[in-house]
mmCIF file of C-alpha atoms in Angstrom:
data_model
loop_
_atom_site.group_PDB
_atom_site.id
_atom_site.type_symbol
_atom_site.label_atom_id
_atom_site.label_comp_id
_atom_site.label_asym_id
_atom_site.label_seq_id
_atom_site.Cartn_x
_atom_site.Cartn_y
_atom_site.Cartn_z
ATOM 1 C CA MET A 30 -14.810 4.680 3.536
ATOM 2 C CA SER A 31 -15.615 2.294 0.704
ATOM 3 C CA ARG A 32 -18.500 4.151 -0.875
ATOM 4 C CA ASP A 33 -16.804 7.455 -1.672
ATOM 5 C CA VAL A 34 -13.067 6.696 -1.736
ATOM 6 C CA LYS A 35 -11.124 7.214 -4.948
ATOM 7 C CA VAL A 36 -8.257 4.744 -4.925
ATOM 8 C CA ASN A 37 -5.978 6.956 -6.988
ATOM 9 C CA ASP A 38 -6.211 9.681 -4.320
ATOM 10 C CA SER A 39 -5.681 7.443 -1.285
ATOM 11 C CA PRO A 40 -2.091 6.921 -0.027
ATOM 12 C CA ASN A 41 -3.143 4.086 2.287
ATOM 13 C CA HIS A 42 -4.678 2.157 -0.609
ATOM 14 C CA PHE A 43 -1.379 2.357 -2.459
ATOM 15 C CA MET A 44 0.567 1.278 0.616
ATOM 16 C CA VAL A 45 -1.616 -1.828 0.855
ATOM 17 C CA LEU A 46 -1.301 -2.433 -2.888
ATOM 18 C CA ASP A 47 2.484 -2.097 -2.653
ATOM 19 C CA ALA A 48 2.600 -4.477 0.316
ATOM 20 C CA ILE A 49 0.677 -7.083 -1.683
ATOM 21 C CA ASP A 50 3.055 -6.580 -4.603
ATOM 22 C CA ARG A 51 5.950 -7.263 -2.207
ATOM 23 C CA GLY A 52 4.525 -10.609 -1.118
ATOM 24 C CA MET A 53 2.271 -9.748 1.819
ATOM 25 C CA LYS A 54 -0.830 -11.783 0.963
ATOM 26 C CA THR A 55 -2.949 -11.638 4.135
ATOM 27 C CA ALA A 56 -4.511 -8.806 6.109
ATOM 28 C CA ASP A 57 -2.378 -9.663 9.151
ATOM 29 C CA LYS A 58 0.908 -9.414 7.252
ATOM 30 C CA ILE A 59 -0.156 -6.277 5.404
ATOM 31 C CA SER A 60 -1.164 -4.632 8.687
ATOM 32 C CA LYS A 61 2.196 -5.506 10.226
ATOM 33 C CA VAL A 62 4.363 -3.998 7.488
ATOM 34 C CA THR A 63 2.210 -0.932 6.780
ATOM 35 C CA ARG A 64 1.502 -0.182 10.472
ATOM 36 C CA LEU A 65 -2.159 0.319 9.553
ATOM 37 C CA ASP A 66 -4.929 -1.061 11.763
ATOM 38 C CA LYS A 67 -6.112 -4.470 10.601
ATOM 39 C CA SER A 68 -9.704 -3.220 10.350
ATOM 40 C CA ALA A 69 -8.569 -0.406 8.035
ATOM 41 C CA VAL A 70 -6.539 -2.869 5.960
ATOM 42 C CA GLN A 71 -9.563 -5.140 5.562
ATOM 43 C CA LEU A 72 -11.711 -2.252 4.314
ATOM 44 C CA ILE A 73 -8.984 -1.239 1.873
ATOM 45 C CA LEU A 74 -8.708 -4.821 0.644
ATOM 46 C CA ASN A 75 -12.471 -4.774 0.038
ATOM 47 C CA ASP A 76 -12.068 -1.628 -2.043
ATOM 48 C CA LEU A 77 -9.175 -3.052 -4.066
ATOM 49 C CA ALA A 78 -11.007 -6.315 -4.714
ATOM 50 C CA VAL A 79 -14.239 -4.617 -5.791
ATOM 51 C CA GLN A 80 -12.247 -2.321 -8.068
ATOM 52 C CA ARG A 81 -10.558 -5.444 -9.503
ATOM 53 C CA LEU A 82 -7.037 -4.280 -8.668
ATOM 54 C CA VAL A 83 -6.334 -7.419 -6.620
ATOM 55 C CA VAL A 84 -7.650 -10.980 -6.713
ATOM 56 C CA ARG A 85 -9.111 -12.561 -3.592
ATOM 57 C CA MET A 86 -8.382 -16.267 -3.087
ATOM 58 C CA GLU A 87 -9.652 -18.669 -0.456
ATOM 59 C CA LYS A 88 -7.068 -21.260 0.524
ATOM 60 C CA LYS A 89 -8.118 -24.285 2.560
ATOM 61 C CA GLY A 90 -5.984 -24.850 5.633
ATOM 62 C CA PHE A 91 -5.863 -27.724 8.108
ATOM 63 C CA PHE A 92 -7.849 -25.880 10.775
ATOM 64 C CA ARG A 93 -9.465 -23.003 8.885
ATOM 65 C CA ASN A 94 -9.579 -21.351 5.507
ATOM 66 C CA LYS A 95 -7.221 -18.473 4.779
ATOM 67 C CA THR A 96 -8.015 -15.465 2.587
ATOM 68 C CA GLU A 97 -5.118 -14.236 0.468
ATOM 69 C CA PHE A 98 -4.775 -11.401 -2.038
ATOM 70 C CA VAL A 99 -2.643 -11.151 -5.166
ATOM 71 C CA ILE A 100 -2.137 -8.042 -7.271
ATOM 72 C CA ASN A 101 -3.307 -8.369 -10.875
ATOM 73 C CA GLU A 102 -2.136 -6.665 -14.051
ATOM 74 C CA THR A 103 -4.454 -3.684 -13.632
ATOM 75 C CA GLY A 104 -3.351 -3.152 -10.041
ATOM 76 C CA GLN A 105 0.297 -3.492 -11.025
ATOM 77 C CA SER A 106 -0.072 -0.868 -13.747
ATOM 78 C CA LEU A 107 -1.807 1.541 -11.374
ATOM 79 C CA LEU A 108 0.835 1.022 -8.684
ATOM 80 C CA ASN A 109 3.719 1.518 -11.108
ATOM 81 C CA SER A 110 2.130 4.681 -12.491
ATOM 82 C CA LYS A 111 1.695 6.157 -8.998
ATOM 83 C CA LYS A 112 5.257 5.239 -8.052
ATOM 84 C CA ARG A 113 6.627 7.042 -11.112
ATOM 85 C CA GLU A 114 4.587 10.111 -10.179
ATOM 86 C CA LEU A 115 5.812 10.043 -6.573
ATOM 87 C CA GLU A 116 9.394 9.387 -7.649
ATOM 88 C CA GLN A 117 9.314 12.614 -9.649
ATOM 89 C CA LYS A 118 7.905 14.471 -6.648
ATOM 90 C CA ALA A 119 10.719 13.082 -4.498
ATOM 91 C CA ARG A 120 13.312 14.360 -6.985
ATOM 92 C CA ASP A 121 11.660 17.782 -7.007
ATOM 93 C CA ILE A 122 11.709 17.881 -3.209
ATOM 94 C CA GLU A 123 15.374 16.903 -3.047
ATOM 95 C CA GLN A 124 16.233 19.591 -5.578
ATOM 96 C CA ALA A 125 14.271 22.226 -3.639
ATOM 97 C CA TYR A 126 15.982 21.179 -0.407
ATOM 98 C CA GLY A 127 19.388 21.298 -2.070
ATOM 99 C CA ASN A 128 18.660 24.807 -3.305
ATOM 100 C CA GLY A 129 17.337 25.921 0.078
ATOM 101 C CA ASN A 130 13.982 26.694 -1.548
ATOM 102 C CA THR A 131 11.810 26.818 1.557
ATOM 103 C CA ALA A 132 8.792 28.157 -0.341
ATOM 104 C CA GLN A 133 8.738 25.162 -2.715
ATOM 105 C CA LEU A 134 9.145 22.702 0.159
ATOM 106 C CA GLN A 135 6.330 24.396 2.045
ATOM 107 C CA SER A 136 4.138 24.186 -1.051
ATOM 108 C CA PHE A 137 4.714 20.454 -1.312
ATOM 109 C CA MET A 138 4.014 19.897 2.363
ATOM 110 C CA GLU A 139 0.711 21.741 2.065
ATOM 111 C CA ALA A 140 -0.410 19.952 -1.110
ATOM 112 C CA ASP A 141 1.055 16.454 -0.934
ATOM 113 C CA ARG A 142 2.194 15.676 2.595
ATOM 114 C CA ALA A 143 -0.332 12.824 2.837
ATOM 115 C CA TRP A 144 1.810 10.874 0.348
ATOM 116 C CA ILE A 145 4.994 10.962 2.435
ATOM 117 C CA PRO A 146 4.252 7.710 4.351
ATOM 118 C CA MET A 147 3.749 5.940 1.012
ATOM 119 C CA MET A 148 6.997 7.451 -0.327
ATOM 120 C CA LEU A 149 8.890 6.279 2.756
ATOM 121 C CA PHE A 150 7.251 2.847 2.714
ATOM 122 C CA SER A 151 8.100 2.298 -0.952
ATOM 123 C CA GLY A 152 11.648 3.598 -0.622
ATOM 124 C CA LEU A 153 10.975 6.542 -2.936
ATOM 125 C CA MET A 154 12.165 8.979 -0.258
ATOM 126 C CA ASN A 155 15.200 8.381 1.942
ATOM 127 C CA VAL A 156 14.423 8.362 5.656
ATOM 128 C CA MET A 157 17.513 10.356 6.614
ATOM 129 C CA PHE A 158 16.736 12.937 3.945
ATOM 130 C CA PHE A 159 13.163 13.270 5.175
ATOM 131 C CA ALA A 160 14.314 13.729 8.779
ATOM 132 C CA SER A 161 16.798 16.400 7.672
ATOM 133 C CA MET A 162 14.153 18.191 5.615
ATOM 134 C CA MET A 163 11.705 18.235 8.519
ATOM 135 C CA SER A 164 14.415 19.607 10.812
ATOM 136 C CA PHE A 165 15.322 22.232 8.215
ATOM 137 C CA MET A 166 11.686 23.349 8.072
ATOM 138 C CA GLY A 167 11.222 23.196 11.850
ATOM 139 C CA MET A 168 8.355 20.721 11.518
ATOM 140 C CA ALA A 169 7.516 17.619 13.538
ATOM 141 C CA MET A 170 6.705 14.268 11.964
ATOM 142 C CA SER A 171 3.146 13.008 12.157
ATOM 143 C CA PRO A 172 2.618 9.682 13.963
ATOM 144 C CA GLN A 173 2.268 7.828 10.636
ATOM 145 C CA GLU A 174 5.375 9.491 9.190
ATOM 146 C CA SER A 175 7.336 8.601 12.316
ATOM 147 C CA SER A 176 6.098 5.024 12.131
ATOM 148 C CA MET A 177 7.070 4.714 8.472
ATOM 149 C CA ALA A 178 10.459 6.299 9.091
ATOM 150 C CA GLY A 179 11.172 3.776 11.809
ATOM 151 C CA ASN A 180 9.842 0.899 9.745
ATOM 152 C CA ALA A 181 11.499 1.732 6.414
ATOM 153 C CA GLY A 182 14.850 0.214 7.295
ATOM 154 C CA SER A 183 13.356 -3.173 8.139
ATOM 155 C CA ALA A 184 10.664 -3.246 5.437
ATOM 156 C CA SER A 185 12.664 -5.370 3.030
ATOM 157 C CA ASP A 186 13.571 -7.850 5.770
ATOM 158 C CA SER A 187 9.916 -8.096 6.783
ATOM 159 C CA THR A 188 8.963 -8.723 3.157
ATOM 160 C CA ASP A 189 11.541 -11.464 2.763
ATOM 161 C CA SER A 190 10.600 -13.197 6.012
ATOM 162 C CA GLY A 191 6.909 -12.856 5.179
ATOM 163 C CA SER A 192 7.470 -14.477 1.796
ATOM 164 C CA ASP A 193 9.435 -17.308 3.394
ATOM 165 C CA THR A 194 6.698 -17.851 5.965
ATOM 166 C CA ALA A 195 4.081 -17.895 3.238
ATOM 167 C CA GLY A 196 6.101 -20.532 1.404
ATOM 168 C CA GLN A 197 6.372 -22.670 4.532
ATOM 169 C CA GLU A 198 2.648 -22.363 5.134
ATOM 170 C CA ASP A 199 1.918 -23.437 1.579
ATOM 171 C CA ALA A 200 4.274 -26.385 1.906
ATOM 172 C CA GLY A 201 2.658 -27.397 5.184
ATOM 173 C CA ALA A 202 -0.766 -27.235 3.645
ATOM 174 C CA ALA A 203 0.372 -29.478 0.791
ATOM 175 C CA ASP A 204 1.906 -32.046 3.171
ATOM 176 C CA SER A 205 -1.289 -32.251 5.191
ATOM 177 C CA GLY A 206 -3.255 -33.055 2.061
ATOM 178 C CA SER A 207 -5.060 -29.743 2.025
ATOM 179 C CA ASP A 208 -6.793 -28.787 -1.171
ATOM 180 C CA SER A 209 -5.204 -25.518 -2.282
ATOM 181 C CA SER A 210 -6.660 -25.678 -5.761
ATOM 182 C CA GLY A 211 -9.515 -23.543 -4.532
ATOM 183 C CA GLY A 212 -7.970 -20.408 -5.944
ATOM 184 C CA GLY A 213 -11.411 -19.807 -7.302
ATOM 185 C CA PHE A 214 -12.096 -16.122 -7.429
ATOM 186 C CA GLU A 215 -15.305 -14.829 -6.004
ATOM 187 C CA GLY A 216 -16.845 -12.536 -8.511
ATOM 188 C CA GLY A 217 -17.392 -8.992 -7.300
ATOM 189 C CA GLY A 218 -14.852 -9.315 -4.513
ATOM 190 C CA PHE A 219 -16.631 -9.331 -1.151
ATOM 191 C CA ASP A 220 -20.261 -10.273 -0.832
ATOM 192 C CA SER A 221 -20.987 -7.480 1.615
ATOM 193 C CA PHE A 222 -19.649 -4.900 -0.791
ATOM 194 C CA GLY A 223 -20.848 -6.373 -4.051
ATOM 195 C CA ASP A 224 -23.454 -3.694 -4.752
ATOM 196 C CA SER A 225 -21.882 -0.788 -2.907
ATOM 197 C CA GLY A 226 -22.138 1.576 -5.851
ATOM 198 C CA MET A 227 -18.608 2.797 -5.208
ATOM 199 C CA ASP A 228 -17.282 5.750 -7.160
ATOM 200 C CA PHE A 229 -13.543 5.520 -7.759
ATOM 201 C CA GLY A 230 -13.352 8.270 -10.299
ATOM 202 C CA GLY A 231 -13.135 5.838 -13.207
ATOM 203 C CA ASP A 232 -9.893 7.010 -14.773
ATOM 204 C CA PHE A 233 -6.663 6.062 -13.012
ATOM 205 C CA ASN A 234 -4.463 8.087 -15.366
ATOM 206 C CA PHE A 235 -2.148 5.245 -16.367
#
C-alpha cells in the first residue's frame, strides 16, 4: 500500500489523521476509534510519517517504550482542506436529497462513496440523514459505513476518554522517573520505509 498510495485520495489516511488530531496518539487507540485493523493503521502511520504529515515520537515507559504520533502543521493544513471539501459535498448531498434529486445522489454515490466513512467519522454527515438517504435510494450500507454509523455517536466520548487515559499514562511515567524527554524525532519516519520511493502525487491542493 505504501509505495503507490496518494494520501490525498485515501479516505482511510484522513480518518487516521483526524483521529490523531483528536488526541489518539497510538496505533491501538487509532484502531479502536476508526474501526480499522491495527495492521492497516500501522501502515497508514508509516505513510503519514514518511510524508511528514505527522511526527513519530518514542516515549520511554516503565516496562517498554511507546510509539506516539502527533499531527504537525502540514498535516493539519491538509486535514482542514479535505474537511472543507467534504463539508461542501455533504451540503450538496443534503440539498439533492431535500429536492428529491435521485440522479445527483446516485452520481455522488458512484464517484465519492468511499469518502462517506470519513464524513461520518468526522461528523461532516449526520448519521440519521445518511441512513434516511440510503433508505430513500434503496441501498444497503457497506460494512465500514455501518461501523462508522454505529460508532459516530460515541466518537467524541472515545476521544475524551482516550485523551484522559493518555494524560494518566504520561503522569504515571513521570512519577516512575521515566525519561519522556526522548521526543526525538527519527528522521525519515520509519527505518523500514525510509527509501520506499513513495509517490504521493506531490501537490495536496491546500
